[in-house]
Amino acid sequence: MILHGHIDNKNQLWVPITVAGNQGRKEVTALIDTGFTGELLLPLHIAVPLGLKLAGASSCKLGDGSISKQMLFSASITWGTQTRDITVNVIDVEDALIGGGLLHGYVLTVDFQQKTLIVKEPGTDDPEVEFIENRP
Amino acid sequence: MTNDNNQENRFSLDEFSRQSEAYYSQIKKELESKYKGKYVAVDFVSKKYWLGETATEALTQAKAQSSPDRLFYLLQIGYPSSFSIQSITSRPYSHPKYDFAWSH
C-alpha cells in the first residue's frame, strides 16, 4: 500500500482517507499528528452523519496534562488500497487527526524540501520510483 | 452515530467510566505485572476483560467473545490514560446536539 499525502504552507502533513460507518462514507483529509497516540480522531460534525457504531469509552491525556473521558467508535477506513477496521476517538474539534496508532507498522516518508509525503507498507515499492529506477 | 445496545441499565459517560475504572482497580495489579503496555477492554458488569496489542484488537476481541452491541471501557495497562493528544487542551466542550444513550 502506497499513499501520497501533501504538505501545506504551514508544513502540516495531510493524508486522504475514506471513513465509512453504518449510514455513509466520506473522504476526509486528515492531519498527521504524532502527538496523538490513537488511530483516528474525528470531529463530531464529520462522525455523526456517518453513523459510526459506539464501541465504548476511554480516557485521554490532553496537552495541558488533564485527563478527558472520550467516546470510542468503530469505523472502517480506506487509505491507499487498503481497508481496515479501526477505533475512532470523537470530540468537538475542527480537523481529523491521524495518530501514531494508525501509522504503526507503516513507513512515513516526509520530504519538506520537495514537499512530498508518502505512507507505505514496508516492502511495498512505489511504482513511480520503480519505473524511474528501471528505465534504461 | 448508533448504539444498538438494548440492555436495561443506562449510565452517563462519567458513571460508565467510574464503574469501569473501579472494576479495573481490582485487576490492575495482576494485569500490570504481566501485560504492561497492552490494551485491555473491560466490562464491569460481567467482570470480564479482553487484551490486545492495540486498542482496536482489544475491542474487537471483546465484541467477538461478548456481544457486538456491548460497550467496553478501554485502558492501556500501566498508563494513566489510554490515549494522549498533545495538540488539544481541555476546554469546556459539550455535545448539545447529540445525546448518546449509554447502555450496559
Tab-separated table of C-alpha atoms in Angstrom:
chain	number	residue	atom	x	y	z
A	1	MET	CA	0.000	0.000	0.000
A	2	ILE	CA	1.356	3.382	-1.004
A	3	LEU	CA	-0.463	6.579	-0.168
A	4	HIS	CA	0.553	10.054	-1.205
A	5	GLY	CA	-0.361	12.965	1.039
A	6	HIS	CA	0.604	16.591	0.885
A	7	ILE	CA	2.400	19.239	2.946
A	8	ASP	CA	0.699	22.609	3.241
A	9	ASN	CA	2.225	26.072	3.523
A	10	LYS	CA	2.358	25.729	7.309
A	11	ASN	CA	4.352	22.494	6.931
A	12	GLN	CA	1.443	20.446	8.217
A	13	LEU	CA	1.094	16.888	6.908
A	14	TRP	CA	-2.223	15.828	5.374
A	15	VAL	CA	-3.365	12.420	4.180
A	16	PRO	CA	-6.591	11.493	2.356
A	17	ILE	CA	-8.615	8.631	3.836
A	18	THR	CA	-12.173	7.407	3.393
A	19	VAL	CA	-14.158	6.734	6.564
A	20	ALA	CA	-17.254	4.505	6.496
A	21	GLY	CA	-19.962	3.950	9.089
A	22	ASN	CA	-23.473	2.492	9.153
A	23	GLN	CA	-25.008	5.486	7.399
A	24	GLY	CA	-22.450	6.522	4.844
A	25	ARG	CA	-18.876	7.064	3.820
A	26	LYS	CA	-16.855	10.227	3.381
A	27	GLU	CA	-13.440	11.164	2.097
A	28	VAL	CA	-11.585	13.105	4.759
A	29	THR	CA	-8.225	14.826	4.586
A	30	ALA	CA	-6.690	14.169	7.979
A	31	LEU	CA	-3.769	15.864	9.684
A	32	ILE	CA	-0.923	13.596	10.792
A	33	ASP	CA	-0.353	14.314	14.474
A	34	THR	CA	2.414	12.263	16.061
A	35	GLY	CA	1.402	13.743	19.427
A	36	PHE	CA	-1.804	11.704	19.161
A	37	THR	CA	-1.317	8.069	20.167
A	38	GLY	CA	-4.687	6.782	18.934
A	39	GLU	CA	-5.614	5.737	15.408
A	40	LEU	CA	-8.037	8.377	14.162
A	41	LEU	CA	-9.742	11.326	15.785
A	42	LEU	CA	-12.795	12.706	14.042
A	43	PRO	CA	-14.695	15.920	14.648
A	44	LEU	CA	-18.339	15.482	15.663
A	45	HIS	CA	-19.587	17.171	12.503
A	46	ILE	CA	-17.902	14.503	10.362
A	47	ALA	CA	-18.511	11.476	12.589
A	48	VAL	CA	-22.204	11.922	13.375
A	49	PRO	CA	-23.604	11.792	9.810
A	50	LEU	CA	-21.576	8.647	9.087
A	51	GLY	CA	-23.399	6.645	11.760
A	52	LEU	CA	-20.307	5.218	13.388
A	53	LYS	CA	-21.053	2.438	15.862
A	54	LEU	CA	-20.446	3.242	19.514
A	55	ALA	CA	-17.831	0.856	20.928
A	56	GLY	CA	-17.191	2.246	24.399
A	57	ALA	CA	-15.204	4.875	26.189
A	58	SER	CA	-11.714	5.639	27.311
A	59	SER	CA	-9.546	8.232	28.964
A	60	CYS	CA	-7.262	10.564	27.080
A	61	LYS	CA	-4.437	12.773	28.338
A	62	LEU	CA	-4.538	16.211	26.733
A	63	GLY	CA	-1.782	18.711	26.044
A	64	ASP	CA	-2.277	20.556	29.324
A	65	GLY	CA	-1.955	17.331	31.321
A	66	SER	CA	-5.646	16.988	32.035
A	67	ILE	CA	-7.457	13.683	31.547
A	68	SER	CA	-10.571	13.676	29.378
A	69	LYS	CA	-13.182	10.936	29.053
A	70	GLN	CA	-13.901	10.252	25.415
A	71	MET	CA	-16.325	8.115	23.468
A	72	LEU	CA	-14.869	5.489	21.152
A	73	PHE	CA	-16.486	4.381	17.906
A	74	SER	CA	-15.820	1.662	15.366
A	75	ALA	CA	-15.269	2.585	11.740
A	76	SER	CA	-13.892	1.184	8.557
A	77	ILE	CA	-11.313	3.260	6.737
A	78	THR	CA	-9.745	3.001	3.339
A	79	TRP	CA	-6.359	4.556	2.793
A	80	GLY	CA	-4.425	3.847	-0.340
A	81	THR	CA	-5.598	0.442	-1.500
A	82	GLN	CA	-6.136	-0.892	1.994
A	83	THR	CA	-9.331	-1.125	4.039
A	84	ARG	CA	-9.200	-1.809	7.759
A	85	ASP	CA	-11.397	-1.583	10.845
A	86	ILE	CA	-10.214	0.907	13.428
A	87	THR	CA	-11.181	2.667	16.646
A	88	VAL	CA	-12.087	6.320	16.382
A	89	ASN	CA	-11.999	8.996	19.088
A	90	VAL	CA	-14.725	11.553	18.513
A	91	ILE	CA	-14.693	15.025	20.050
A	92	ASP	CA	-15.693	18.549	19.154
A	93	VAL	CA	-12.687	19.741	17.127
A	94	GLU	CA	-12.128	21.199	13.672
A	95	ASP	CA	-9.777	18.748	11.946
A	96	ALA	CA	-9.500	14.993	11.680
A	97	LEU	CA	-6.247	13.675	13.149
A	98	ILE	CA	-4.276	10.564	12.230
A	99	GLY	CA	-2.234	9.332	15.181
A	100	GLY	CA	0.705	7.048	15.719
A	101	GLY	CA	-1.669	4.155	16.318
A	102	LEU	CA	-2.763	4.172	12.685
A	103	LEU	CA	0.769	4.680	11.353
A	104	HIS	CA	2.172	1.843	13.457
A	105	GLY	CA	3.715	-0.739	11.128
A	106	TYR	CA	3.944	1.651	8.178
A	107	VAL	CA	6.755	3.798	6.822
A	108	LEU	CA	6.125	7.545	6.763
A	109	THR	CA	8.482	9.447	4.465
A	110	VAL	CA	8.365	13.234	4.588
A	111	ASP	CA	10.500	15.481	2.398
A	112	PHE	CA	9.968	19.081	3.477
A	113	GLN	CA	12.249	20.338	0.710
A	114	GLN	CA	10.396	18.648	-2.128
A	115	LYS	CA	7.074	18.897	-0.247
A	116	THR	CA	6.324	15.198	-0.628
A	117	LEU	CA	4.699	12.844	1.839
A	118	ILE	CA	4.329	9.102	1.380
A	119	VAL	CA	2.817	6.462	3.662
A	120	LYS	CA	3.623	2.911	2.681
A	121	GLU	CA	3.642	-0.594	3.974
A	122	PRO	CA	7.138	-1.997	4.433
A	123	GLY	CA	8.178	-3.894	1.332
A	124	THR	CA	5.816	-2.019	-0.930
A	125	ASP	CA	7.515	-0.453	-3.912
A	126	ASP	CA	6.376	2.870	-5.253
A	127	PRO	CA	5.504	2.228	-8.929
A	128	GLU	CA	6.785	5.678	-9.908
A	129	VAL	CA	10.135	5.166	-8.214
A	130	GLU	CA	10.450	1.653	-9.616
A	131	PHE	CA	9.685	2.927	-13.114
A	132	ILE	CA	12.352	5.615	-12.922
A	133	GLU	CA	14.968	3.278	-11.462
A	134	ASN	CA	14.334	0.565	-14.051
A	135	ARG	CA	14.286	2.895	-17.003
A	136	PRO	CA	17.231	2.189	-19.366
B	1	MET	CA	-23.947	7.519	15.389
B	2	THR	CA	-25.715	4.463	16.586
B	3	ASN	CA	-25.926	2.484	19.753
B	4	ASP	CA	-27.857	-0.753	19.318
B	5	ASN	CA	-27.390	-1.843	22.898
B	6	ASN	CA	-30.793	-2.578	24.329
B	7	GLN	CA	-29.744	-3.641	27.778
B	8	GLU	CA	-31.734	-2.145	30.587
B	9	ASN	CA	-29.258	-0.289	32.749
B	10	ARG	CA	-28.192	3.080	31.420
B	11	PHE	CA	-25.245	5.143	32.541
B	12	SER	CA	-23.791	8.522	31.820
B	13	LEU	CA	-20.303	8.603	30.317
B	14	ASP	CA	-18.874	9.630	33.688
B	15	GLU	CA	-20.681	6.877	35.581
B	16	PHE	CA	-19.763	4.279	32.972
B	17	SER	CA	-16.117	5.355	33.246
B	18	ARG	CA	-16.206	5.437	37.052
B	19	GLN	CA	-17.634	1.925	37.386
B	20	SER	CA	-15.260	0.566	34.735
B	21	GLU	CA	-12.236	2.074	36.463
B	22	ALA	CA	-13.455	0.719	39.795
B	23	TYR	CA	-13.531	-2.783	38.296
B	24	TYR	CA	-10.121	-2.260	36.679
B	25	SER	CA	-8.634	-1.303	40.038
B	26	GLN	CA	-9.498	-4.842	41.212
B	27	ILE	CA	-7.485	-6.497	38.416
B	28	LYS	CA	-4.892	-3.759	37.875
B	29	LYS	CA	-2.117	-5.314	39.963
B	30	GLU	CA	-2.307	-8.665	38.201
B	31	LEU	CA	-2.506	-7.153	34.710
B	32	GLU	CA	0.313	-4.672	35.261
B	33	SER	CA	2.627	-7.434	36.427
B	34	LYS	CA	2.023	-9.444	33.244
B	35	TYR	CA	0.821	-7.226	30.443
B	36	LYS	CA	2.205	-3.703	30.811
B	37	GLY	CA	1.727	-1.679	27.646
B	38	LYS	CA	-1.029	-3.868	26.201
B	39	TYR	CA	-4.585	-2.617	25.834
B	40	VAL	CA	-7.492	-4.046	27.786
B	41	ALA	CA	-11.235	-3.695	27.163
B	42	VAL	CA	-13.164	-4.205	30.388
B	43	ASP	CA	-16.815	-4.960	31.090
B	44	PHE	CA	-17.560	-4.086	34.704
B	45	VAL	CA	-20.977	-5.800	34.589
B	46	SER	CA	-19.754	-9.273	33.619
B	47	LYS	CA	-16.383	-8.692	35.349
B	48	LYS	CA	-14.545	-9.796	32.223
B	49	TYR	CA	-11.709	-8.279	30.253
B	50	TRP	CA	-10.032	-8.803	26.878
B	51	LEU	CA	-6.445	-7.993	25.950
B	52	GLY	CA	-4.949	-6.737	22.705
B	53	GLU	CA	-1.726	-5.349	21.286
B	54	THR	CA	-3.745	-2.366	20.040
B	55	ALA	CA	-6.907	-0.594	21.129
B	56	THR	CA	-8.801	-1.991	18.159
B	57	GLU	CA	-7.560	-5.530	18.816
B	58	ALA	CA	-8.755	-5.430	22.443
B	59	LEU	CA	-12.172	-4.027	21.497
B	60	THR	CA	-12.555	-6.497	18.616
B	61	GLN	CA	-11.760	-9.416	20.915
B	62	ALA	CA	-14.249	-8.132	23.480
B	63	LYS	CA	-17.060	-7.758	20.962
B	64	ALA	CA	-16.359	-11.118	19.313
B	65	GLN	CA	-16.412	-13.008	22.607
B	66	SER	CA	-19.163	-10.996	24.296
B	67	SER	CA	-21.606	-9.119	22.079
B	68	PRO	CA	-21.061	-6.733	19.173
B	69	ASP	CA	-23.530	-4.311	20.782
B	70	ARG	CA	-21.948	-4.278	24.212
B	71	LEU	CA	-19.916	-1.266	25.333
B	72	PHE	CA	-16.454	-1.545	26.844
B	73	TYR	CA	-14.064	0.710	28.652
B	74	LEU	CA	-10.593	0.739	27.167
B	75	LEU	CA	-7.364	1.144	29.131
B	76	GLN	CA	-3.674	0.843	28.361
B	77	ILE	CA	-2.188	-1.288	31.095
B	78	GLY	CA	0.336	0.571	33.244
B	79	TYR	CA	-0.549	4.039	31.969
B	80	PRO	CA	-2.849	6.697	33.440
B	81	SER	CA	-4.741	7.066	30.155
B	82	SER	CA	-5.298	5.018	27.020
B	83	PHE	CA	-4.522	7.821	24.615
B	84	SER	CA	-2.632	11.084	24.508
B	85	ILE	CA	-3.402	14.110	22.334
B	86	GLN	CA	-0.766	16.769	22.836
B	87	SER	CA	-2.269	19.230	20.367
B	88	ILE	CA	-5.575	19.567	22.230
B	89	THR	CA	-6.063	21.167	25.620
B	90	SER	CA	-9.002	20.894	27.966
B	91	ARG	CA	-11.831	23.272	27.460
B	92	PRO	CA	-15.447	23.008	28.354
B	93	TYR	CA	-16.993	21.181	25.477
B	94	SER	CA	-20.359	19.557	25.402
B	95	HIS	CA	-22.494	17.741	22.906
B	96	PRO	CA	-25.646	19.823	22.904
B	97	LYS	CA	-26.945	18.470	19.612
B	98	TYR	CA	-26.047	14.837	20.102
B	99	ASP	CA	-27.261	12.941	23.129
B	100	PHE	CA	-25.900	9.420	23.398
B	101	ALA	CA	-27.717	6.742	25.314
B	102	TRP	CA	-25.239	4.701	27.273
B	103	SER	CA	-26.474	1.222	27.909
B	104	HIS	CA	-24.883	-1.663	29.592
